[in-house]
PDB file of C-alpha atoms in Angstrom:
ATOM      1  CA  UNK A1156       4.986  -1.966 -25.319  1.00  0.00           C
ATOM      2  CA  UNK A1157       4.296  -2.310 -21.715  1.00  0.00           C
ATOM      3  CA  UNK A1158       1.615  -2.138 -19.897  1.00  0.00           C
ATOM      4  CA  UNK A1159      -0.029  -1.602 -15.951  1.00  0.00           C
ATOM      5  CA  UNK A1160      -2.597  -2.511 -14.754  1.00  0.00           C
ATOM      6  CA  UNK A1161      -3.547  -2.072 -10.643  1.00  0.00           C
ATOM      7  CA  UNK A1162      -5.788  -4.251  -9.391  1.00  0.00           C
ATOM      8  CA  UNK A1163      -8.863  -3.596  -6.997  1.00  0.00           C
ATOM      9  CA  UNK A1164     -10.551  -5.546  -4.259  1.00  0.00           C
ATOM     10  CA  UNK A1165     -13.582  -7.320  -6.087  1.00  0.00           C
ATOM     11  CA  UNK A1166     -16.961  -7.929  -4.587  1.00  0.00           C
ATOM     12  CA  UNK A1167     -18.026 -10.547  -7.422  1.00  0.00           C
ATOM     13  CA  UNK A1168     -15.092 -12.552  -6.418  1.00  0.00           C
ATOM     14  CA  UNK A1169     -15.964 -11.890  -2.757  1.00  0.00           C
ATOM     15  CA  UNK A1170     -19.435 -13.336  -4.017  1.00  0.00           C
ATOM     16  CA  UNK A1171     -18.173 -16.147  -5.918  1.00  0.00           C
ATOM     17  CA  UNK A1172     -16.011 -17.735  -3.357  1.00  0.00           C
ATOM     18  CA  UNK A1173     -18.576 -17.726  -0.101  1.00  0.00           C
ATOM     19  CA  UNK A1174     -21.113 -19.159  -2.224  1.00  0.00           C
ATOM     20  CA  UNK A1175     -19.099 -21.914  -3.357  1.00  0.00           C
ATOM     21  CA  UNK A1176     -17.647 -22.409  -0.376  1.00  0.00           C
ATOM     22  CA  UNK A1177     -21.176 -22.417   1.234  1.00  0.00           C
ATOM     23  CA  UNK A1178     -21.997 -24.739  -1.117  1.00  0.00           C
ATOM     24  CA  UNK A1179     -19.621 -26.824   0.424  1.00  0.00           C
ATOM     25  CA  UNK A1180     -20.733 -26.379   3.923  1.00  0.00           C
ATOM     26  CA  UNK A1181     -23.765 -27.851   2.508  1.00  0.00           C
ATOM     27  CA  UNK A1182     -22.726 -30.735   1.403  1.00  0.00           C
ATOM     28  CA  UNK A1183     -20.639 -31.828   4.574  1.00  0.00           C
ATOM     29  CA  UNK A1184     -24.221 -31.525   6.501  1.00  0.00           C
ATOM     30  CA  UNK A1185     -25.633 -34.349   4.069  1.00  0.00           C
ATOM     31  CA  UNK A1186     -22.760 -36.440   4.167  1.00  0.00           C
ATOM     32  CA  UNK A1187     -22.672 -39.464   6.669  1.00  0.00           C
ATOM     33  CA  UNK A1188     -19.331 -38.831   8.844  1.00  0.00           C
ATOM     34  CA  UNK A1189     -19.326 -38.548  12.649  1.00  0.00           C
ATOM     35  CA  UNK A1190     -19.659 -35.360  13.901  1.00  0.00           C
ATOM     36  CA  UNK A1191     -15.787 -34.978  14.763  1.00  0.00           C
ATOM     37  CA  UNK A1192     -15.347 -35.407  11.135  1.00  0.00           C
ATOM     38  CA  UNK A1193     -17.867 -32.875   9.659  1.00  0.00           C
ATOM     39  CA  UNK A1194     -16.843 -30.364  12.294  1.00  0.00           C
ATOM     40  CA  UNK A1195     -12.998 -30.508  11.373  1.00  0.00           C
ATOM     41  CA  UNK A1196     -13.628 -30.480   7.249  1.00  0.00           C
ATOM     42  CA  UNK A1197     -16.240 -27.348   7.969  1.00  0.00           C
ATOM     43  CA  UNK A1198     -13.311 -26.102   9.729  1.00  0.00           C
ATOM     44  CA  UNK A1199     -11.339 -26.359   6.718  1.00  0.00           C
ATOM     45  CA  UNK A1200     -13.518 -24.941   4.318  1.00  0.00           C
ATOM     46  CA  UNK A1201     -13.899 -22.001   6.485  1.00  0.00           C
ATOM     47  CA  UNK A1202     -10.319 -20.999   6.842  1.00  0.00           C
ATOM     48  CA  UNK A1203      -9.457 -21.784   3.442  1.00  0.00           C
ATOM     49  CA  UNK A1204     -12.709 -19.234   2.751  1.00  0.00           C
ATOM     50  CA  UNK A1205     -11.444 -16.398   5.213  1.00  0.00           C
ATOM     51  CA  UNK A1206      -7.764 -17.149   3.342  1.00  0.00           C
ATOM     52  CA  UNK A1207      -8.847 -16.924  -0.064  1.00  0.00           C
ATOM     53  CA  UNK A1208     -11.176 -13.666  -0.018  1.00  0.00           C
ATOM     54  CA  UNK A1209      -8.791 -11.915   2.378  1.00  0.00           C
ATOM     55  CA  UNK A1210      -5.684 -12.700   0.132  1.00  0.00           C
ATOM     56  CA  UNK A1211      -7.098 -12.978  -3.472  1.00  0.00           C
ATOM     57  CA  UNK A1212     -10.383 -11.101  -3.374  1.00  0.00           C
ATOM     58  CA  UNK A1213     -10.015  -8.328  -1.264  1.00  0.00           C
ATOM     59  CA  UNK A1214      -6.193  -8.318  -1.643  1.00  0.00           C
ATOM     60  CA  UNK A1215      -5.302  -7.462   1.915  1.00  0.00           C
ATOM     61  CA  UNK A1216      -2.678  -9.763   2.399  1.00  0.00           C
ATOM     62  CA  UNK A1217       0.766  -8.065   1.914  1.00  0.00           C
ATOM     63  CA  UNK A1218       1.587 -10.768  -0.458  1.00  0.00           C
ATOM     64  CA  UNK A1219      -1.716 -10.470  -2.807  1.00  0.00           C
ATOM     65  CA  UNK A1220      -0.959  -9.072  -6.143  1.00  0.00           C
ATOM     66  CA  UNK A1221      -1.521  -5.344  -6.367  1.00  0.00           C
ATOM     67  CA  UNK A1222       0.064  -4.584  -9.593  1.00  0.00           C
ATOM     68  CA  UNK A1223       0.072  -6.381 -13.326  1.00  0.00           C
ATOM     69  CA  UNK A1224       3.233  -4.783 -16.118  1.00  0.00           C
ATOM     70  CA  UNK A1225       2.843  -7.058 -19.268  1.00  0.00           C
ATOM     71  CA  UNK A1226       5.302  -6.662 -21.502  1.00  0.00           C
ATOM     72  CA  UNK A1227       5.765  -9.053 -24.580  1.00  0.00           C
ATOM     73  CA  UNK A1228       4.758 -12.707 -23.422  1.00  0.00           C
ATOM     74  CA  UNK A1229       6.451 -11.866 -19.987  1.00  0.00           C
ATOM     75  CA  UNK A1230       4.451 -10.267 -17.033  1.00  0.00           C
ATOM     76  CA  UNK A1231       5.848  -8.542 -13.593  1.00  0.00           C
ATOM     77  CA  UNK A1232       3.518  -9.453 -10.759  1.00  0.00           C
ATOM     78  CA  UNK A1233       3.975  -6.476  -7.933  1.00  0.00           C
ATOM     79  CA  UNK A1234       3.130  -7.665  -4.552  1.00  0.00           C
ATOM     80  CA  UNK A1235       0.864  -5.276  -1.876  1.00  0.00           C
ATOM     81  CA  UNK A1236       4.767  -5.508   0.253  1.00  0.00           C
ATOM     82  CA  UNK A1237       6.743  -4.732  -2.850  1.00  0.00           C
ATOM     83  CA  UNK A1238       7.849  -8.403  -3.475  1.00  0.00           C
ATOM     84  CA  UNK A1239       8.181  -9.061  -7.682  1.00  0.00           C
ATOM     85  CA  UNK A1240       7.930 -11.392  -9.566  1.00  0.00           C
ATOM     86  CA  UNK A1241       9.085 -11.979 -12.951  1.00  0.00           C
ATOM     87  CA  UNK A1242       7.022 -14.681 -15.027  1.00  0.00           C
ATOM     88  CA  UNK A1243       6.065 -15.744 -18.461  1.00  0.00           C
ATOM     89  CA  UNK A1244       2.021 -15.756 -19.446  1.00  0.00           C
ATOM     90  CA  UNK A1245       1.055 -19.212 -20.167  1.00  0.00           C
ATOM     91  CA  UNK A1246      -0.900 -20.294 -23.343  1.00  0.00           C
ATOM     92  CA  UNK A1247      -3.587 -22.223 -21.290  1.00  0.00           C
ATOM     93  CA  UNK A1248      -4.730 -18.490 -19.584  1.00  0.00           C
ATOM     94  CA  UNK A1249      -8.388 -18.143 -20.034  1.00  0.00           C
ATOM     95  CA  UNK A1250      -9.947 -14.822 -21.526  1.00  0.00           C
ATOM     96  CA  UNK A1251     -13.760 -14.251 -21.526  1.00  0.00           C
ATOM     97  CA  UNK A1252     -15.924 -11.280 -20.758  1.00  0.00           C
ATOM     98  CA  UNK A1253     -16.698 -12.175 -17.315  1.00  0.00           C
ATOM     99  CA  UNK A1254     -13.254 -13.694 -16.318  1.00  0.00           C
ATOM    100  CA  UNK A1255     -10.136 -13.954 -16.847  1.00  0.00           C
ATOM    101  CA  UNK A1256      -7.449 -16.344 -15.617  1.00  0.00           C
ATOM    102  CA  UNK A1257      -3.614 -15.133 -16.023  1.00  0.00           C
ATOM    103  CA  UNK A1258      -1.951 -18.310 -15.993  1.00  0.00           C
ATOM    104  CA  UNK A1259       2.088 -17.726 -15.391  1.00  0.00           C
ATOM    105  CA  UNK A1260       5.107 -19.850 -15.071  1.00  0.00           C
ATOM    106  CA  UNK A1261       7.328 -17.588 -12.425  1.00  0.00           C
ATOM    107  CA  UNK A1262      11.350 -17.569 -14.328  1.00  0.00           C
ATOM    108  CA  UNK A1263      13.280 -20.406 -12.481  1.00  0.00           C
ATOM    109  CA  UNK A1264       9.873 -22.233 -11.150  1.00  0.00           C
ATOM    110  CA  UNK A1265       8.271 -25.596 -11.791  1.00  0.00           C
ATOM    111  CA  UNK A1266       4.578 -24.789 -11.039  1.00  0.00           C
ATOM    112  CA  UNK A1267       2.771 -22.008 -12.449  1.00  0.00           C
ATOM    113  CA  UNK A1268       0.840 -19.547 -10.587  1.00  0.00           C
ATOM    114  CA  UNK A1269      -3.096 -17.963 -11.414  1.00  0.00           C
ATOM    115  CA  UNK A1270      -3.816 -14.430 -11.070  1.00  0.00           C
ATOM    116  CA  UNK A1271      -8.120 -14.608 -11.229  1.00  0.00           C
ATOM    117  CA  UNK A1272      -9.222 -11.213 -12.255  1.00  0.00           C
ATOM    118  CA  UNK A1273     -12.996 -10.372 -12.617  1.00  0.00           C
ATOM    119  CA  UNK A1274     -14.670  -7.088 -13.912  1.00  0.00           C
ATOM    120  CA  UNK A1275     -14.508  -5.328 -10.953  1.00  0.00           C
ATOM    121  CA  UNK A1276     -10.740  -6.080 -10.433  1.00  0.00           C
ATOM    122  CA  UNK A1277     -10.300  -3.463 -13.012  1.00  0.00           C
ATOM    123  CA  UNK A1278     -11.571   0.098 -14.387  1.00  0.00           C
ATOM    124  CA  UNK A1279     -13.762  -1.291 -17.727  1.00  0.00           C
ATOM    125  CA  UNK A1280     -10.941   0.089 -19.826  1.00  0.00           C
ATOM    126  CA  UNK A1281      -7.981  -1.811 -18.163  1.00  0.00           C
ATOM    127  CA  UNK A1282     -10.218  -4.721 -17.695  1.00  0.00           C
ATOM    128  CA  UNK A1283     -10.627  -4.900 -21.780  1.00  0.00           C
ATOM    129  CA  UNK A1284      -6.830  -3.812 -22.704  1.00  0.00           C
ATOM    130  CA  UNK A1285      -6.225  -6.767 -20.676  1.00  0.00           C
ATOM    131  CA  UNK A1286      -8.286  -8.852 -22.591  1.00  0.00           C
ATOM    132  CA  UNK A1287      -7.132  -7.703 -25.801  1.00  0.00           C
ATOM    133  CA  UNK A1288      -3.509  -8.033 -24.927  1.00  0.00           C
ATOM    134  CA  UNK A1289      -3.904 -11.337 -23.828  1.00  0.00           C
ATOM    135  CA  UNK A1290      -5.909 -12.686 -26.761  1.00  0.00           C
ATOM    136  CA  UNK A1291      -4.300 -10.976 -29.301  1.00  0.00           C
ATOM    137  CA  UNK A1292      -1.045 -10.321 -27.919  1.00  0.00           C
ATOM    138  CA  UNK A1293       0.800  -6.897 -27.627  1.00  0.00           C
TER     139      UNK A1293
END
């Protein structure tokens, strides 16, 4: 049976990754490096901030993933420019109340890809189908 799930732009992900990455920002000021050195790793962190929440957590990017169709142990990522992707769900894929890592192995690819989908990536009733499916399975 297949399933479809669209995914939303999420604010605790939005959350989660300028904190860390603040976190970061942190650190650099404590460590000792010359200045040239702190200011090109806080550049860095910054852009791979501004990449991160504009591509993964508010999904603006044209190639973010928009839409999820599970069917079986197989899974159709849906870019926002139309762009799909066929791929199988790996075993290692976390499922927990709070988060939920898609792990997926795209078909004629060597490295797998993670689709990182929080509460508020998803209506409460997609966001627990998903869960079930992948736990479970179909």
């Amino acid at each position: 049976m297949q399933r479809q799930f669209n995914l939303q732009p999420s604010i605790y992900f939005t959350i989660v990754l300028v904190v860390s990455h603040g976190a970061m920002l942190a650190v650099l000021v404590l460590l000792a490096l010359p200045l040239w050195a702190k200011i090109l790793l806080a550049s860095l962190v910054l852009t791979s901030m501004l990449y991160h929440v504009w591509h993964d957590a508010w999904l603006l990017a044209l190639s973010s993933n928009k839409t999820l169709l599970l069917d079986g142990d197989m899974i159709l990522l849906v870019a926002r420019n139309g762009d799909q992707v066929i791929a199988r769900v790996l075993a290692d894929s976390l499922v927990t109340p709070f988060l939920t890592v898609l792990n997926v192995l795209p078909q004629g690819r060597h490295l797998a890809r993670s689709v990182i989908i929080l509460p508020d990536s998803l209506d409460a009733e997609s966001f627990r189908q998903l869960r079930v499916w992948l736990r479970w399975g179909s």
